[in-house]
Amino acid sequence: DAKTTQPPSMDCAEGRAANLPCNHSTISGNEYVYWYRQIHSQGPQYIIHGLKNNETNEMASLIITEDRKSSTLILPHATLRDTAVYYCIVTGANSKLTFGKGITLSVRP
Amino acid sequence: NAGVTQTPKFQVLKTGQSMTLQCAQDMNHNSMYWYRQDPGMGLRLIYYSASEGTTDKGEVPNGYNVSRLNKREFSLRLESAAPSQTSVYFCASSNSFYSNQPQHFGDGTRLSIL
C-alpha cells in the first residue's frame, strides 16, 4: 500500500472550514484514500473515502487531485468537537489499514 | 445500536498472566480486526478475520492468538503477558475484507502489564 505524508498539526477557528492535506505520491490505480479520525481516548471513526472522484457526505468533503498524488479533507464548519487526530490512509484491494501518526487538528474558540 | 463492543474496558495484569479480550459486533459484518495502539503512535494490525472460520496474521502478531467464535465475536488472547504488550487494544469490523469497505471501531481495552 502507498505511504501517506501529513503535517503533524494544524489549527483553525471554530466555524471556519478546516482543510487537512495529505500527500500520497506513490498511490496506484486501484488504491483508495480513506480518512479516519480519533478523538482523545476513543476508537477511530470513519469519515470518508474515495478512489478518484471528489466525495461528500454529512461529515466532510474529500478532494482528490487529478493525478491522485494528494488529497484534502474539508470539514466545512469546524466545531470544538472536531478537535482530534486525523489519519489519511491509502489502501488497496484488501481492507488492511496502515495508520501513521496522523495530523492533530486543534479547533480554537 | 451498539456497533462494536469490547470488554473489558480496563485491565491490569502481572507479567506471565493470561487474558482474553472480547469483541462483539451487531452490524452483521463479515470481517473483524484487532489492532494495538501504543502512546503517540498510530494503530497497528495484530490479526484479522476476513470471514467466519478464517484468521490471518497482521503486522504484529507475535505473543497473541485469536479466535473467531462466530460471525459476531472475535477474541484476542495473550497467553503469557509481557510488559511490552501494555497498550490500548481496538477491535474493528467491516462488511467485507475484500471489497474495500470502511472499518468501524470499538472504544478500546486499556491493558497494563506490570
Tab-separated table of C-alpha atoms in Angstrom:
chain	number	residue	atom	x	y	z
A	1	ASP	CA	0.000	0.000	0.000
A	2	ALA	CA	1.183	3.520	-0.754
A	3	LYS	CA	2.568	5.628	2.059
A	4	THR	CA	0.999	8.937	3.087
A	5	THR	CA	2.547	12.139	4.417
A	6	GLN	CA	0.660	14.563	6.643
A	7	PRO	CA	1.823	17.638	8.559
A	8	PRO	CA	1.974	16.920	12.292
A	9	SER	CA	-0.526	19.567	13.332
A	10	MET	CA	-2.713	22.461	12.339
A	11	ASP	CA	-5.355	24.639	13.873
A	12	CYS	CA	-8.388	26.554	12.743
A	13	ALA	CA	-11.031	28.834	14.210
A	14	GLU	CA	-14.406	27.472	15.213
A	15	GLY	CA	-16.970	27.946	12.458
A	16	ARG	CA	-14.374	28.136	9.712
A	17	ALA	CA	-13.506	25.439	7.218
A	18	ALA	CA	-10.667	23.116	8.148
A	19	ASN	CA	-8.637	21.882	5.180
A	20	LEU	CA	-6.423	18.922	6.039
A	21	PRO	CA	-3.812	17.997	3.401
A	22	CYS	CA	-2.357	14.597	2.594
A	23	ASN	CA	0.320	13.533	0.111
A	24	HIS	CA	0.301	10.053	-1.397
A	25	SER	CA	2.584	10.382	-4.407
A	26	THR	CA	3.098	6.610	-4.862
A	27	ILE	CA	-0.602	5.721	-4.943
A	28	SER	CA	-1.516	3.166	-7.575
A	29	GLY	CA	-4.612	2.998	-9.735
A	30	ASN	CA	-6.670	0.632	-7.599
A	31	GLU	CA	-5.885	2.189	-4.224
A	32	TYR	CA	-8.424	4.161	-2.232
A	33	VAL	CA	-7.859	7.179	0.007
A	34	TYR	CA	-9.509	6.830	3.422
A	35	TRP	CA	-9.843	9.341	6.251
A	36	TYR	CA	-10.431	8.388	9.862
A	37	ARG	CA	-10.253	10.496	12.989
A	38	GLN	CA	-9.567	9.660	16.607
A	39	ILE	CA	-10.923	11.861	19.341
A	40	HIS	CA	-8.910	11.552	22.513
A	41	SER	CA	-9.026	8.038	24.016
A	42	GLN	CA	-11.815	6.841	21.693
A	43	GLY	CA	-11.680	4.350	18.850
A	44	PRO	CA	-11.024	5.688	15.332
A	45	GLN	CA	-14.074	6.954	13.495
A	46	TYR	CA	-14.519	6.520	9.744
A	47	ILE	CA	-15.077	9.839	7.945
A	48	ILE	CA	-14.957	9.351	4.190
A	49	HIS	CA	-13.148	7.569	1.374
A	50	GLY	CA	-12.673	7.917	-2.377
A	51	LEU	CA	-10.903	6.495	-5.409
A	52	LYS	CA	-10.553	9.385	-7.843
A	53	ASN	CA	-13.721	11.461	-7.759
A	54	ASN	CA	-14.419	14.043	-5.114
A	55	GLU	CA	-16.735	12.766	-2.408
A	56	THR	CA	-19.031	14.445	0.098
A	57	ASN	CA	-21.045	13.131	3.000
A	58	GLU	CA	-22.672	14.599	6.093
A	59	MET	CA	-19.336	14.897	7.877
A	60	ALA	CA	-16.870	16.134	5.295
A	61	SER	CA	-15.719	16.503	1.702
A	62	LEU	CA	-12.767	14.745	0.120
A	63	ILE	CA	-10.981	16.438	-2.758
A	64	ILE	CA	-8.532	14.257	-4.708
A	65	THR	CA	-6.217	15.876	-7.245
A	66	GLU	CA	-6.451	14.769	-10.839
A	67	ASP	CA	-3.113	12.941	-10.664
A	68	ARG	CA	-4.260	11.359	-7.367
A	69	LYS	CA	-0.972	12.206	-5.689
A	70	SER	CA	-2.589	14.296	-2.975
A	71	SER	CA	-5.924	14.928	-1.338
A	72	THR	CA	-7.611	17.330	1.052
A	73	LEU	CA	-10.200	16.582	3.701
A	74	ILE	CA	-12.523	19.518	4.258
A	75	LEU	CA	-14.594	19.991	7.393
A	76	PRO	CA	-16.850	22.826	6.237
A	77	HIS	CA	-17.702	24.371	9.621
A	78	ALA	CA	-15.301	23.151	12.270
A	79	THR	CA	-16.513	22.907	15.853
A	80	LEU	CA	-14.627	22.298	19.085
A	81	ARG	CA	-15.772	18.670	18.912
A	82	ASP	CA	-13.766	18.252	15.697
A	83	THR	CA	-10.507	18.566	17.645
A	84	ALA	CA	-8.873	15.176	17.010
A	85	VAL	CA	-6.095	13.296	15.249
A	86	TYR	CA	-6.972	12.775	11.582
A	87	TYR	CA	-5.471	9.864	9.670
A	88	CYS	CA	-5.132	9.755	5.893
A	89	ILE	CA	-4.700	6.150	4.755
A	90	VAL	CA	-4.227	4.621	1.331
A	91	THR	CA	-5.356	1.023	0.960
A	92	GLY	CA	-5.592	-1.391	-1.922
A	93	ALA	CA	-7.731	-4.352	-2.825
A	94	ASN	CA	-7.987	-5.590	0.728
A	95	SER	CA	-9.095	-3.683	3.783
A	96	LYS	CA	-5.824	-3.585	5.709
A	97	LEU	CA	-5.331	-0.154	7.214
A	98	THR	CA	-1.864	1.204	7.957
A	99	PHE	CA	-2.087	4.084	10.407
A	100	GLY	CA	0.682	6.690	10.533
A	101	LYS	CA	0.862	9.405	13.176
A	102	GLY	CA	-1.838	11.492	11.520
A	103	ILE	CA	-2.396	15.224	11.808
A	104	THR	CA	-3.601	16.783	15.050
A	105	LEU	CA	-6.315	19.328	14.357
A	106	SER	CA	-6.973	21.843	17.093
A	107	VAL	CA	-10.123	23.938	16.741
A	108	ARG	CA	-9.895	27.148	18.737
A	109	PRO	CA	-12.905	29.102	20.044
B	1	ASN	CA	-27.292	0.310	18.012
B	2	ALA	CA	-24.145	-0.708	19.898
B	3	GLY	CA	-21.849	-1.265	16.888
B	4	VAL	CA	-18.592	-2.820	18.139
B	5	THR	CA	-18.440	-3.668	21.845
B	6	GLN	CA	-15.193	-4.501	23.638
B	7	THR	CA	-14.796	-5.956	27.104
B	8	PRO	CA	-13.227	-5.236	29.471
B	9	LYS	CA	-12.532	-1.509	29.120
B	10	PHE	CA	-9.566	-1.593	31.519
B	11	GLN	CA	-7.367	-4.385	32.833
B	12	VAL	CA	-4.158	-4.668	34.828
B	13	LEU	CA	-2.175	-7.900	34.611
B	14	LYS	CA	1.032	-9.217	36.060
B	15	THR	CA	3.784	-10.466	33.776
B	16	GLY	CA	3.107	-14.059	32.780
B	17	GLN	CA	-0.655	-13.972	33.352
B	18	SER	CA	-3.045	-14.834	30.567
B	19	MET	CA	-6.020	-12.823	29.399
B	20	THR	CA	-8.694	-12.871	26.698
B	21	LEU	CA	-10.053	-9.652	25.248
B	22	GLN	CA	-13.584	-9.939	23.911
B	23	CYS	CA	-15.109	-8.192	20.912
B	24	ALA	CA	-18.621	-8.426	19.505
B	25	GLN	CA	-20.312	-6.597	16.635
B	26	ASP	CA	-24.009	-6.312	15.840
B	27	MET	CA	-23.751	-4.994	12.274
B	28	ASN	CA	-23.735	-8.425	10.597
B	29	HIS	CA	-20.237	-7.721	9.290
B	30	ASN	CA	-18.183	-10.489	7.755
B	31	SER	CA	-14.706	-9.233	8.661
B	32	MET	CA	-13.172	-8.379	12.017
B	33	TYR	CA	-9.804	-6.989	13.133
B	34	TRP	CA	-7.626	-6.482	16.192
B	35	TYR	CA	-5.240	-3.509	16.490
B	36	ARG	CA	-2.966	-2.178	19.179
B	37	GLN	CA	-2.054	1.448	19.756
B	38	ASP	CA	0.999	2.480	21.736
B	39	PRO	CA	1.377	6.039	23.129
B	40	GLY	CA	1.845	8.666	20.412
B	41	MET	CA	1.579	6.095	17.643
B	42	GLY	CA	-0.934	5.038	15.058
B	43	LEU	CA	-2.751	1.701	15.230
B	44	ARG	CA	-1.022	-1.498	14.155
B	45	LEU	CA	-2.865	-4.566	12.932
B	46	ILE	CA	-2.367	-7.678	15.070
B	47	TYR	CA	-4.717	-10.225	13.477
B	48	TYR	CA	-7.749	-10.161	11.270
B	49	SER	CA	-10.554	-12.487	10.252
B	50	ALA	CA	-11.717	-11.910	6.704
B	51	SER	CA	-14.712	-14.189	7.205
B	52	GLU	CA	-16.137	-16.549	9.792
B	53	GLY	CA	-13.818	-19.536	10.136
B	54	THR	CA	-10.660	-17.769	8.922
B	55	THR	CA	-7.945	-15.826	10.710
B	56	ASP	CA	-4.703	-14.298	9.445
B	57	LYS	CA	-1.691	-12.534	10.895
B	58	GLY	CA	-1.294	-8.812	10.616
B	59	GLU	CA	1.741	-6.629	11.199
B	60	VAL	CA	2.459	-7.514	14.854
B	61	PRO	CA	1.042	-10.994	15.679
B	62	ASN	CA	3.768	-12.311	17.994
B	63	GLY	CA	2.556	-13.072	21.520
B	64	TYR	CA	-1.129	-13.177	20.549
B	65	ASN	CA	-3.715	-15.694	19.440
B	66	VAL	CA	-7.214	-15.091	18.125
B	67	SER	CA	-10.472	-16.983	17.788
B	68	ARG	CA	-13.364	-16.137	15.504
B	69	LEU	CA	-16.012	-17.695	17.697
B	70	ASN	CA	-18.891	-16.967	15.312
B	71	LYS	CA	-19.844	-14.208	12.913
B	72	ARG	CA	-20.387	-11.715	15.754
B	73	GLU	CA	-17.438	-12.418	18.037
B	74	PHE	CA	-13.665	-12.213	17.649
B	75	SER	CA	-11.449	-12.658	20.707
B	76	LEU	CA	-7.777	-11.849	21.303
B	77	ARG	CA	-5.741	-13.905	23.760
B	78	LEU	CA	-2.471	-13.137	25.490
B	79	GLU	CA	-1.109	-16.473	26.730
B	80	SER	CA	1.761	-15.073	28.793
B	81	ALA	CA	1.538	-11.309	29.123
B	82	ALA	CA	4.703	-9.198	28.860
B	83	PRO	CA	5.221	-5.512	29.744
B	84	SER	CA	5.785	-4.792	26.024
B	85	GLN	CA	2.129	-5.702	25.462
B	86	THR	CA	0.949	-2.763	27.561
B	87	SER	CA	-1.185	-0.892	25.065
B	88	VAL	CA	-4.680	0.103	24.045
B	89	TYR	CA	-6.356	-2.624	22.014
B	90	PHE	CA	-9.018	-1.819	19.445
B	91	CYS	CA	-11.349	-4.201	17.690
B	92	ALA	CA	-12.965	-3.285	14.374
B	93	SER	CA	-15.342	-4.808	11.864
B	94	SER	CA	-16.212	-4.237	8.222
B	95	ASN	CA	-18.712	-5.585	5.769
B	96	SER	CA	-16.079	-7.257	3.630
B	97	PHE	CA	-12.306	-7.512	3.763
B	98	TYR	CA	-12.080	-7.988	0.001
B	99	SER	CA	-14.155	-5.088	-1.272
B	100	ASN	CA	-12.600	-2.127	0.494
B	101	GLN	CA	-15.312	-1.315	2.990
B	102	PRO	CA	-14.878	1.117	5.908
B	103	GLN	CA	-13.993	-0.327	9.273
B	104	HIS	CA	-15.963	0.501	12.413
B	105	PHE	CA	-14.096	0.531	15.700
B	106	GLY	CA	-14.878	-0.170	19.322
B	107	ASP	CA	-13.769	2.128	22.130
B	108	GLY	CA	-10.811	0.001	23.121
B	109	THR	CA	-9.427	-2.017	26.019
B	110	ARG	CA	-6.692	-0.337	28.021
B	111	LEU	CA	-4.286	-3.024	29.168
B	112	SER	CA	-1.402	-2.512	31.585
B	113	ILE	CA	1.072	-5.281	32.318
B	114	LEU	CA	3.265	-4.896	35.379
